């Protein structure tokens, strides 16, 4: 049995508002707010890597929970924008934070990453392989955003969120689901770039390309169905859920989910207004906002569901 025992986030200092884009592309604040709800997003400093943001989120987790992390046995980083593919970002955290004996993997599941990470951590713990797992969702999306593409560049932001999942006396993970519509893979994807690094050929991340309309329709059509499925799998009713935290892709997507489920927006935390779409960091950033307001408290029932490039989704219900 397992539970989340520590939680922390990080957002880079630099705040970018919508007027920034008026200089770069043909757009305006009113269009961006009306179509997405986004008012600002954060951008990593030039020398700030995804692994640096992970470390900051873990430090925040330690400060929030008073936890030591030297005894973490496994680190899972969920990201689409790693420092590089090898060594993986989890190994960078292991090294930077001096976590002596931890297995390290990165998983690439785009905006569903953080919830997939929690599912894997729960599986490791409940099978008895490990007792304490660190899950970090972190993105430097500003590095893989095409700032000449007005249909996508206004959406993305940078940030990180971290959770410790540990063995516990009572099961706090109440249900899970996941799935993929691979047919729609070409509607949201990352290009590759062949670069020369230190005189040698290297493949690095390119830029995000998407068909926004298709992704929007897929999300509003499928996520409410998957939310209902998660609730039923846990043997609960929607009324039993204190908060539903979907990936903060676009405020209009969250409003459509709210309407479909007849579930009030006040109980759907979001991070997209202030942070933009931060992919695998968006769910932790949304939860952190509620924790700091005192609305999400221990013992509450919180449903998380991430969705994005794949097109893939992953959900879980936890007793916080
Ligand atoms: N500023 C001003 N106009 C813009 C614009 C911008 N930044 N981007 C696109 N437009 C224009 C289009 O060119 C189009 O003009 P046209 O009618 O003259 O051809 C018009 O606005 C409508 O474009 P459309 O793409 O249909 O807009 P939309 O209402 O679907 O909104 C998104 C676009 C990207 C905001 C929306 O589709 C979306 O958020 N999709 C989900 C994307 C997402 O969440 N991706 C990540 C998932 S994890």
mmCIF file of C-alpha atoms and ligand atoms in Angstrom:
data_model
loop_
_atom_site.group_PDB
_atom_site.id
_atom_site.type_symbol
_atom_site.label_atom_id
_atom_site.label_comp_id
_atom_site.label_asym_id
_atom_site.label_seq_id
_atom_site.Cartn_x
_atom_site.Cartn_y
_atom_site.Cartn_z
ATOM 1 C CA UNK A 1 0.000 0.000 0.000
ATOM 2 C CA UNK A 2 1.274 3.485 -0.751
ATOM 3 C CA UNK A 3 0.636 7.192 -0.387
ATOM 4 C CA UNK A 4 2.029 10.576 -1.373
ATOM 5 C CA UNK A 5 4.015 11.820 1.635
ATOM 6 C CA UNK A 6 5.748 14.869 0.193
ATOM 7 C CA UNK A 7 4.961 17.468 -2.424
ATOM 8 C CA UNK A 8 6.719 20.507 -3.892
ATOM 9 C CA UNK A 9 6.902 22.714 -6.979
ATOM 10 C CA UNK A 10 9.086 25.258 -8.706
ATOM 11 C CA UNK A 11 8.415 27.984 -11.263
ATOM 12 C CA UNK A 12 11.200 30.001 -12.904
ATOM 13 C CA UNK A 13 11.473 33.687 -11.998
ATOM 14 C CA UNK A 14 10.912 35.174 -15.433
ATOM 15 C CA UNK A 15 7.234 35.983 -16.035
ATOM 16 C CA UNK A 16 6.141 36.460 -19.648
ATOM 17 C CA UNK A 17 2.774 38.083 -20.314
ATOM 18 C CA UNK A 18 0.759 37.923 -23.546
ATOM 19 C CA UNK A 19 1.998 41.302 -24.787
ATOM 20 C CA UNK A 20 5.439 39.705 -25.228
ATOM 21 C CA UNK A 21 4.035 37.761 -28.199
ATOM 22 C CA UNK A 22 2.586 40.846 -29.875
ATOM 23 C CA UNK A 23 6.191 41.745 -30.798
ATOM 24 C CA UNK A 24 6.963 38.272 -32.175
ATOM 25 C CA UNK A 25 3.848 37.155 -34.067
ATOM 26 C CA UNK A 26 0.479 38.411 -35.264
ATOM 27 C CA UNK A 27 -1.567 38.011 -32.063
ATOM 28 C CA UNK A 28 -2.934 39.947 -29.109
ATOM 29 C CA UNK A 29 -3.732 39.563 -25.425
ATOM 30 C CA UNK A 30 -7.494 39.446 -26.021
ATOM 31 C CA UNK A 31 -7.215 36.511 -28.508
ATOM 32 C CA UNK A 32 -4.935 34.524 -26.224
ATOM 33 C CA UNK A 33 -7.097 35.039 -23.115
ATOM 34 C CA UNK A 34 -10.360 34.310 -24.922
ATOM 35 C CA UNK A 35 -9.096 31.100 -26.600
ATOM 36 C CA UNK A 36 -6.919 29.733 -23.782
ATOM 37 C CA UNK A 37 -7.410 31.645 -20.512
ATOM 38 C CA UNK A 38 -3.624 32.082 -20.324
ATOM 39 C CA UNK A 39 -2.446 35.422 -18.907
ATOM 40 C CA UNK A 40 1.203 34.693 -18.094
ATOM 41 C CA UNK A 41 3.717 31.861 -18.257
ATOM 42 C CA UNK A 42 7.182 31.377 -16.745
ATOM 43 C CA UNK A 43 10.332 30.963 -18.784
ATOM 44 C CA UNK A 44 13.509 29.226 -17.594
ATOM 45 C CA UNK A 45 16.666 31.338 -17.509
ATOM 46 C CA UNK A 46 19.115 30.711 -20.341
ATOM 47 C CA UNK A 47 21.389 28.629 -18.138
ATOM 48 C CA UNK A 48 18.551 26.896 -16.256
ATOM 49 C CA UNK A 49 18.097 23.261 -17.271
ATOM 50 C CA UNK A 50 15.160 20.934 -16.697
ATOM 51 C CA UNK A 51 17.245 19.094 -14.082
ATOM 52 C CA UNK A 52 17.879 22.408 -12.243
ATOM 53 C CA UNK A 53 14.132 22.975 -12.026
ATOM 54 C CA UNK A 54 13.681 19.401 -10.759
ATOM 55 C CA UNK A 55 16.187 20.058 -7.970
ATOM 56 C CA UNK A 56 14.358 23.264 -6.978
ATOM 57 C CA UNK A 57 11.017 21.417 -6.845
ATOM 58 C CA UNK A 58 12.547 18.666 -4.695
ATOM 59 C CA UNK A 59 14.078 21.279 -2.367
ATOM 60 C CA UNK A 60 10.645 22.849 -2.051
ATOM 61 C CA UNK A 61 9.191 19.397 -1.270
ATOM 62 C CA UNK A 62 11.784 18.926 1.466
ATOM 63 C CA UNK A 63 11.012 22.352 2.955
ATOM 64 C CA UNK A 64 7.231 21.701 2.821
ATOM 65 C CA UNK A 65 7.317 18.223 4.304
ATOM 66 C CA UNK A 66 10.454 18.252 6.456
ATOM 67 C CA UNK A 67 11.474 15.074 4.590
ATOM 68 C CA UNK A 68 14.959 13.795 3.921
ATOM 69 C CA UNK A 69 15.423 12.405 0.439
ATOM 70 C CA UNK A 70 18.793 10.662 0.758
ATOM 71 C CA UNK A 71 16.933 7.383 1.306
ATOM 72 C CA UNK A 72 14.959 7.610 -1.948
ATOM 73 C CA UNK A 73 15.386 4.292 -3.749
ATOM 74 C CA UNK A 74 14.117 5.228 -7.182
ATOM 75 C CA UNK A 75 13.766 8.475 -9.161
ATOM 76 C CA UNK A 76 11.284 8.861 -12.019
ATOM 77 C CA UNK A 77 11.431 12.044 -14.062
ATOM 78 C CA UNK A 78 8.488 12.703 -16.355
ATOM 79 C CA UNK A 79 9.416 15.148 -19.096
ATOM 80 C CA UNK A 80 9.266 15.921 -22.799
ATOM 81 C CA UNK A 81 12.130 18.388 -22.551
ATOM 82 C CA UNK A 82 15.012 16.606 -20.776
ATOM 83 C CA UNK A 83 18.436 18.247 -20.549
ATOM 84 C CA UNK A 84 19.399 15.522 -23.023
ATOM 85 C CA UNK A 85 18.368 11.915 -23.595
ATOM 86 C CA UNK A 86 21.537 10.430 -22.090
ATOM 87 C CA UNK A 87 22.352 10.763 -19.241
ATOM 88 C CA UNK A 88 18.721 10.961 -18.272
ATOM 89 C CA UNK A 89 17.360 13.764 -16.097
ATOM 90 C CA UNK A 90 16.727 11.448 -13.135
ATOM 91 C CA UNK A 91 20.448 10.618 -13.053
ATOM 92 C CA UNK A 92 21.185 14.341 -13.011
ATOM 93 C CA UNK A 93 18.977 14.737 -9.917
ATOM 94 C CA UNK A 94 20.653 11.736 -8.288
ATOM 95 C CA UNK A 95 24.013 13.367 -8.867
ATOM 96 C CA UNK A 96 23.098 16.968 -8.034
ATOM 97 C CA UNK A 97 21.281 15.996 -4.812
ATOM 98 C CA UNK A 98 23.661 13.271 -3.694
ATOM 99 C CA UNK A 99 20.972 10.574 -3.484
ATOM 100 C CA UNK A 100 23.356 7.658 -3.150
ATOM 101 C CA UNK A 101 21.497 4.518 -4.134
ATOM 102 C CA UNK A 102 18.663 5.368 -6.454
ATOM 103 C CA UNK A 103 17.595 3.751 -9.701
ATOM 104 C CA UNK A 104 16.913 6.427 -12.297
ATOM 105 C CA UNK A 105 14.599 6.602 -15.296
ATOM 106 C CA UNK A 106 12.987 9.297 -17.397
ATOM 107 C CA UNK A 107 9.599 8.613 -18.908
ATOM 108 C CA UNK A 108 8.303 10.385 -21.988
ATOM 109 C CA UNK A 109 4.528 10.603 -21.835
ATOM 110 C CA UNK A 110 4.099 14.315 -22.518
ATOM 111 C CA UNK A 111 1.361 16.000 -20.476
ATOM 112 C CA UNK A 112 0.211 12.673 -19.017
ATOM 113 C CA UNK A 113 3.714 12.077 -17.635
ATOM 114 C CA UNK A 114 3.238 13.005 -13.985
ATOM 115 C CA UNK A 115 0.272 10.678 -13.473
ATOM 116 C CA UNK A 116 2.057 7.854 -15.312
ATOM 117 C CA UNK A 117 4.981 8.491 -12.920
ATOM 118 C CA UNK A 118 2.678 8.154 -9.898
ATOM 119 C CA UNK A 119 1.225 4.924 -11.321
ATOM 120 C CA UNK A 120 4.706 3.434 -11.793
ATOM 121 C CA UNK A 121 5.766 4.517 -8.291
ATOM 122 C CA UNK A 122 2.656 2.919 -6.795
ATOM 123 C CA UNK A 123 3.380 -0.289 -8.752
ATOM 124 C CA UNK A 124 6.991 -0.424 -7.536
ATOM 125 C CA UNK A 125 5.957 0.064 -3.926
ATOM 126 C CA UNK A 126 2.964 -2.254 -3.890
ATOM 127 C CA UNK A 127 5.007 -5.029 -5.505
ATOM 128 C CA UNK A 128 7.566 -4.629 -2.711
ATOM 129 C CA UNK A 129 10.472 -3.673 -4.981
ATOM 130 C CA UNK A 130 11.016 -0.237 -3.408
ATOM 131 C CA UNK A 131 9.690 1.649 -0.387
ATOM 132 C CA UNK A 132 10.341 5.261 -1.324
ATOM 133 C CA UNK A 133 10.093 6.693 -4.841
ATOM 134 C CA UNK A 134 10.589 10.275 -6.045
ATOM 135 C CA UNK A 135 8.413 11.355 -8.978
ATOM 136 C CA UNK A 136 9.217 14.650 -10.705
ATOM 137 C CA UNK A 137 7.330 16.257 -13.590
ATOM 138 C CA UNK A 138 9.466 18.984 -15.140
ATOM 139 C CA UNK A 139 9.572 20.903 -18.394
ATOM 140 C CA UNK A 140 11.655 23.530 -20.132
ATOM 141 C CA UNK A 141 9.109 23.788 -22.950
ATOM 142 C CA UNK A 142 10.474 27.201 -23.949
ATOM 143 C CA UNK A 143 13.412 25.287 -25.457
ATOM 144 C CA UNK A 144 11.193 23.192 -27.735
ATOM 145 C CA UNK A 145 8.615 25.836 -28.632
ATOM 146 C CA UNK A 146 8.567 27.295 -32.138
ATOM 147 C CA UNK A 147 8.203 31.027 -31.471
ATOM 148 C CA UNK A 148 7.269 31.645 -35.111
ATOM 149 C CA UNK A 149 4.170 29.394 -34.864
ATOM 150 C CA UNK A 150 1.366 31.555 -33.497
ATOM 151 C CA UNK A 151 -0.988 28.620 -33.039
ATOM 152 C CA UNK A 152 1.251 26.974 -30.449
ATOM 153 C CA UNK A 153 3.915 29.292 -29.009
ATOM 154 C CA UNK A 154 1.438 31.256 -26.905
ATOM 155 C CA UNK A 155 0.480 28.107 -24.998
ATOM 156 C CA UNK A 156 3.607 26.798 -23.308
ATOM 157 C CA UNK A 157 5.516 27.548 -20.104
ATOM 158 C CA UNK A 158 8.248 26.083 -17.894
ATOM 159 C CA UNK A 159 8.094 24.614 -14.383
ATOM 160 C CA UNK A 160 8.405 21.540 -12.182
ATOM 161 C CA UNK A 161 6.562 19.556 -9.528
ATOM 162 C CA UNK A 162 7.723 16.713 -7.282
ATOM 163 C CA UNK A 163 6.102 14.061 -5.118
ATOM 164 C CA UNK A 164 7.399 11.357 -2.805
ATOM 165 C CA UNK A 165 5.422 8.113 -2.906
ATOM 166 C CA UNK A 166 6.036 5.799 0.051
ATOM 167 C CA UNK A 167 4.859 2.533 1.507
ATOM 168 C CA UNK A 168 2.026 3.116 3.993
ATOM 169 C CA UNK A 169 -0.341 1.313 6.359
ATOM 170 C CA UNK A 170 -3.395 2.326 4.364
ATOM 171 C CA UNK A 171 -3.882 2.393 0.564
ATOM 172 C CA UNK A 172 -4.190 6.008 -0.613
ATOM 173 C CA UNK A 173 -4.305 5.243 -4.350
ATOM 174 C CA UNK A 174 -7.920 4.361 -5.062
ATOM 175 C CA UNK A 175 -8.040 3.764 -8.821
ATOM 176 C CA UNK A 176 -6.102 4.063 -12.070
ATOM 177 C CA UNK A 177 -6.617 4.160 -15.802
ATOM 178 C CA UNK A 178 -4.602 4.986 -18.896
ATOM 179 C CA UNK A 179 -4.844 4.647 -22.652
ATOM 180 C CA UNK A 180 -3.650 5.963 -25.977
ATOM 181 C CA UNK A 181 -5.137 6.945 -29.333
ATOM 182 C CA UNK A 182 -1.996 6.397 -31.377
ATOM 183 C CA UNK A 183 -3.863 7.243 -34.577
ATOM 184 C CA UNK A 184 -3.727 10.868 -33.462
ATOM 185 C CA UNK A 185 0.016 10.796 -32.766
ATOM 186 C CA UNK A 186 0.698 13.056 -35.716
ATOM 187 C CA UNK A 187 -1.597 15.742 -34.279
ATOM 188 C CA UNK A 188 0.824 16.629 -31.463
ATOM 189 C CA UNK A 189 4.464 15.731 -31.747
ATOM 190 C CA UNK A 190 8.052 16.772 -31.303
ATOM 191 C CA UNK A 191 10.326 17.044 -34.313
ATOM 192 C CA UNK A 192 13.963 15.953 -34.152
ATOM 193 C CA UNK A 193 16.957 18.030 -34.978
ATOM 194 C CA UNK A 194 20.292 16.781 -36.161
ATOM 195 C CA UNK A 195 22.977 18.963 -34.678
ATOM 196 C CA UNK A 196 26.736 18.886 -34.494
ATOM 197 C CA UNK A 197 27.816 18.976 -30.847
ATOM 198 C CA UNK A 198 31.560 19.005 -30.106
ATOM 199 C CA UNK A 199 32.211 18.097 -33.727
ATOM 200 C CA UNK A 200 29.992 15.004 -33.547
ATOM 201 C CA UNK A 201 26.522 14.345 -34.885
ATOM 202 C CA UNK A 202 23.846 14.496 -32.185
ATOM 203 C CA UNK A 203 20.087 14.251 -32.251
ATOM 204 C CA UNK A 204 18.413 16.785 -29.978
ATOM 205 C CA UNK A 205 14.812 17.760 -29.415
ATOM 206 C CA UNK A 206 13.302 19.868 -32.153
ATOM 207 C CA UNK A 207 10.055 21.785 -31.761
ATOM 208 C CA UNK A 208 6.456 20.990 -30.795
ATOM 209 C CA UNK A 209 4.063 20.747 -33.728
ATOM 210 C CA UNK A 210 0.328 20.348 -33.185
ATOM 211 C CA UNK A 211 -3.081 20.415 -34.725
ATOM 212 C CA UNK A 212 -4.711 22.366 -31.896
ATOM 213 C CA UNK A 213 -8.319 21.842 -32.969
ATOM 214 C CA UNK A 214 -7.982 18.050 -33.075
ATOM 215 C CA UNK A 215 -6.266 17.923 -29.683
ATOM 216 C CA UNK A 216 -8.932 20.188 -28.208
ATOM 217 C CA UNK A 217 -11.790 18.022 -29.517
ATOM 218 C CA UNK A 218 -10.104 14.787 -28.403
ATOM 219 C CA UNK A 219 -9.568 16.149 -24.881
ATOM 220 C CA UNK A 220 -13.098 17.446 -24.337
ATOM 221 C CA UNK A 221 -14.605 14.309 -25.898
ATOM 222 C CA UNK A 222 -12.588 11.665 -24.078
ATOM 223 C CA UNK A 223 -11.452 13.057 -20.717
ATOM 224 C CA UNK A 224 -14.911 13.312 -19.077
ATOM 225 C CA UNK A 225 -15.543 9.657 -20.069
ATOM 226 C CA UNK A 226 -12.234 8.636 -18.493
ATOM 227 C CA UNK A 227 -12.989 10.647 -15.343
ATOM 228 C CA UNK A 228 -16.284 8.795 -14.913
ATOM 229 C CA UNK A 229 -14.468 5.493 -15.482
ATOM 230 C CA UNK A 230 -11.897 6.305 -12.758
ATOM 231 C CA UNK A 231 -14.629 7.259 -10.305
ATOM 232 C CA UNK A 232 -16.554 4.031 -10.993
ATOM 233 C CA UNK A 233 -13.368 1.931 -10.666
ATOM 234 C CA UNK A 234 -12.818 3.418 -7.199
ATOM 235 C CA UNK A 235 -16.395 2.511 -6.234
ATOM 236 C CA UNK A 236 -17.196 6.192 -5.751
ATOM 237 C CA UNK A 237 -19.673 8.756 -7.091
ATOM 238 C CA UNK A 238 -18.619 12.097 -8.621
ATOM 239 C CA UNK A 239 -20.023 13.804 -5.515
ATOM 240 C CA UNK A 240 -17.403 11.966 -3.419
ATOM 241 C CA UNK A 241 -14.556 13.691 -5.309
ATOM 242 C CA UNK A 242 -13.285 16.871 -3.645
ATOM 243 C CA UNK A 243 -11.134 18.040 -6.567
ATOM 244 C CA UNK A 244 -10.668 16.989 -10.185
ATOM 245 C CA UNK A 245 -7.259 18.073 -11.491
ATOM 246 C CA UNK A 246 -6.991 17.593 -15.257
ATOM 247 C CA UNK A 247 -3.825 18.579 -17.085
ATOM 248 C CA UNK A 248 -3.923 22.391 -17.390
ATOM 249 C CA UNK A 249 -3.712 22.570 -21.193
ATOM 250 C CA UNK A 250 -6.229 25.312 -21.832
ATOM 251 C CA UNK A 251 -8.826 26.862 -19.525
ATOM 252 C CA UNK A 252 -11.510 26.318 -22.199
ATOM 253 C CA UNK A 253 -10.789 22.564 -22.158
ATOM 254 C CA UNK A 254 -11.199 22.537 -18.365
ATOM 255 C CA UNK A 255 -14.464 24.493 -18.640
ATOM 256 C CA UNK A 256 -15.774 21.972 -21.187
ATOM 257 C CA UNK A 257 -14.831 19.087 -18.851
ATOM 258 C CA UNK A 258 -16.558 20.885 -15.970
ATOM 259 C CA UNK A 259 -19.733 21.348 -18.057
ATOM 260 C CA UNK A 260 -19.802 17.771 -19.320
ATOM 261 C CA UNK A 261 -19.388 16.357 -15.800
ATOM 262 C CA UNK A 262 -21.626 18.988 -14.206
ATOM 263 C CA UNK A 263 -18.750 19.452 -11.752
ATOM 264 C CA UNK A 264 -18.071 23.051 -10.567
ATOM 265 C CA UNK A 265 -14.980 24.915 -11.858
ATOM 266 C CA UNK A 266 -14.178 25.921 -8.234
ATOM 267 C CA UNK A 267 -13.344 22.251 -7.646
ATOM 268 C CA UNK A 268 -11.171 21.977 -10.772
ATOM 269 C CA UNK A 269 -7.765 23.439 -9.835
ATOM 270 C CA UNK A 270 -5.785 24.907 -12.723
ATOM 271 C CA UNK A 271 -2.326 26.318 -13.331
ATOM 272 C CA UNK A 272 -2.789 27.413 -16.933
ATOM 273 C CA UNK A 273 -3.851 31.010 -16.222
ATOM 274 C CA UNK A 274 -0.554 31.898 -14.539
ATOM 275 C CA UNK A 275 1.842 29.289 -15.927
ATOM 276 C CA UNK A 276 0.515 28.410 -19.394
ATOM 277 C CA UNK A 277 0.618 24.755 -20.419
ATOM 278 C CA UNK A 278 3.558 23.273 -18.496
ATOM 279 C CA UNK A 279 2.901 19.685 -19.637
ATOM 280 C CA UNK A 280 4.013 17.212 -16.953
ATOM 281 C CA UNK A 281 4.399 20.016 -14.374
ATOM 282 C CA UNK A 282 0.881 21.396 -14.775
ATOM 283 C CA UNK A 283 -0.978 19.072 -12.397
ATOM 284 C CA UNK A 284 1.491 19.589 -9.503
ATOM 285 C CA UNK A 285 1.449 23.380 -10.060
ATOM 286 C CA UNK A 286 -2.373 23.381 -9.959
ATOM 287 C CA UNK A 287 -2.444 21.281 -6.775
ATOM 288 C CA UNK A 288 0.208 23.446 -5.111
ATOM 289 C CA UNK A 289 -1.948 26.528 -5.691
ATOM 290 C CA UNK A 290 -4.806 24.905 -3.756
ATOM 291 C CA UNK A 291 -2.533 23.584 -0.993
ATOM 292 C CA UNK A 292 -1.137 27.069 -0.429
ATOM 293 C CA UNK A 293 -4.703 28.449 -0.212
ATOM 294 C CA UNK A 294 -5.554 25.687 2.261
ATOM 295 C CA UNK A 295 -8.307 24.207 0.074
ATOM 296 C CA UNK A 296 -6.638 20.842 -0.653
ATOM 297 C CA UNK A 297 -5.994 19.160 2.689
ATOM 298 C CA UNK A 298 -4.898 15.731 3.891
ATOM 299 C CA UNK A 299 -7.683 13.151 3.634
ATOM 300 C CA UNK A 300 -9.437 14.808 0.687
ATOM 301 C CA UNK A 301 -10.232 12.799 -2.452
ATOM 302 C CA UNK A 302 -8.316 14.173 -5.431
ATOM 303 C CA UNK A 303 -8.647 12.897 -8.991
ATOM 304 C CA UNK A 304 -5.752 13.666 -11.358
ATOM 305 C CA UNK A 305 -5.852 13.051 -15.088
ATOM 306 C CA UNK A 306 -3.076 13.973 -17.503
ATOM 307 C CA UNK A 307 -3.463 13.955 -21.297
ATOM 308 C CA UNK A 308 -1.466 15.015 -24.310
ATOM 309 C CA UNK A 309 1.000 13.920 -27.005
ATOM 310 C CA UNK A 310 0.444 10.297 -27.940
ATOM 311 C CA UNK A 311 -2.361 11.091 -27.803
ATOM 312 C CA UNK A 312 -2.224 9.468 -24.407
ATOM 313 C CA UNK A 313 -3.855 9.897 -21.014
ATOM 314 C CA UNK A 314 -3.341 8.589 -17.465
ATOM 315 C CA UNK A 315 -5.523 9.066 -14.405
ATOM 316 C CA UNK A 316 -5.600 8.216 -10.736
ATOM 317 C CA UNK A 317 -7.687 8.982 -7.666
ATOM 318 C CA UNK A 318 -5.826 9.502 -4.404
ATOM 319 C CA UNK A 319 -6.764 10.134 -0.833
ATOM 320 C CA UNK A 320 -4.513 13.169 -0.299
HETATM 321 N N1 LIG B 1 -3.379 34.902 -32.343
HETATM 322 C C1 LIG B 1 -4.343 35.307 -33.185
HETATM 323 N N2 LIG B 1 -4.938 34.499 -34.064
HETATM 324 C C2 LIG B 1 -4.550 33.216 -34.088
HETATM 325 C C3 LIG B 1 -3.552 32.720 -33.236
HETATM 326 C C4 LIG B 1 -2.950 33.611 -32.354
HETATM 327 N N3 LIG B 1 -1.972 33.248 -31.488
HETATM 328 N N4 LIG B 1 -3.380 31.415 -33.492
HETATM 329 C C5 LIG B 1 -4.250 31.098 -34.459
HETATM 330 N N5 LIG B 1 -4.951 32.193 -34.825
HETATM 331 C C6 LIG B 1 -6.012 32.287 -35.855
HETATM 332 C C7 LIG B 1 -5.940 31.156 -36.864
HETATM 333 O O1 LIG B 1 -5.000 31.460 -37.872
HETATM 334 C C8 LIG B 1 -7.360 31.142 -37.361
HETATM 335 O O2 LIG B 1 -7.540 32.199 -38.284
HETATM 336 P P1 LIG B 1 -8.435 31.979 -39.597
HETATM 337 O O3 LIG B 1 -9.810 31.681 -39.080
HETATM 338 O O4 LIG B 1 -8.310 33.289 -40.296
HETATM 339 O O5 LIG B 1 -7.831 30.826 -40.318
HETATM 340 C C9 LIG B 1 -8.187 31.477 -36.132
HETATM 341 O O6 LIG B 1 -7.269 32.118 -35.217
HETATM 342 C C10 LIG B 1 -8.789 30.256 -35.456
HETATM 343 O O7 LIG B 1 -7.774 29.240 -35.388
HETATM 344 P P2 LIG B 1 -8.023 27.872 -34.684
HETATM 345 O O8 LIG B 1 -6.773 27.069 -34.755
HETATM 346 O O9 LIG B 1 -9.283 27.280 -35.231
HETATM 347 O O10 LIG B 1 -8.256 28.385 -33.190
HETATM 348 P P3 LIG B 1 -8.794 27.614 -31.954
HETATM 349 O O11 LIG B 1 -10.017 28.269 -31.464
HETATM 350 O O12 LIG B 1 -8.839 26.134 -32.192
HETATM 351 O O13 LIG B 1 -7.650 27.905 -30.888
HETATM 352 C C11 LIG B 1 -5.791 26.755 -29.856
HETATM 353 C C12 LIG B 1 -6.329 27.445 -31.121
HETATM 354 C C13 LIG B 1 -4.415 26.236 -30.171
HETATM 355 C C14 LIG B 1 -5.734 27.792 -28.737
HETATM 356 C C15 LIG B 1 -6.760 25.611 -29.454
HETATM 357 O O14 LIG B 1 -7.066 24.821 -30.596
HETATM 358 C C16 LIG B 1 -6.192 24.743 -28.392
HETATM 359 O O15 LIG B 1 -5.890 25.181 -27.306
HETATM 360 N N6 LIG B 1 -6.077 23.440 -28.660
HETATM 361 C C17 LIG B 1 -5.526 22.505 -27.722
HETATM 362 C C18 LIG B 1 -4.036 22.592 -27.805
HETATM 363 C C19 LIG B 1 -3.390 21.946 -26.628
HETATM 364 O O16 LIG B 1 -3.876 22.008 -25.525
HETATM 365 N N7 LIG B 1 -2.244 21.320 -26.885
HETATM 366 C C20 LIG B 1 -1.514 20.667 -25.884
HETATM 367 C C21 LIG B 1 -2.289 19.525 -25.353
HETATM 368 S S1 LIG B 1 -1.518 18.761 -24.073
#
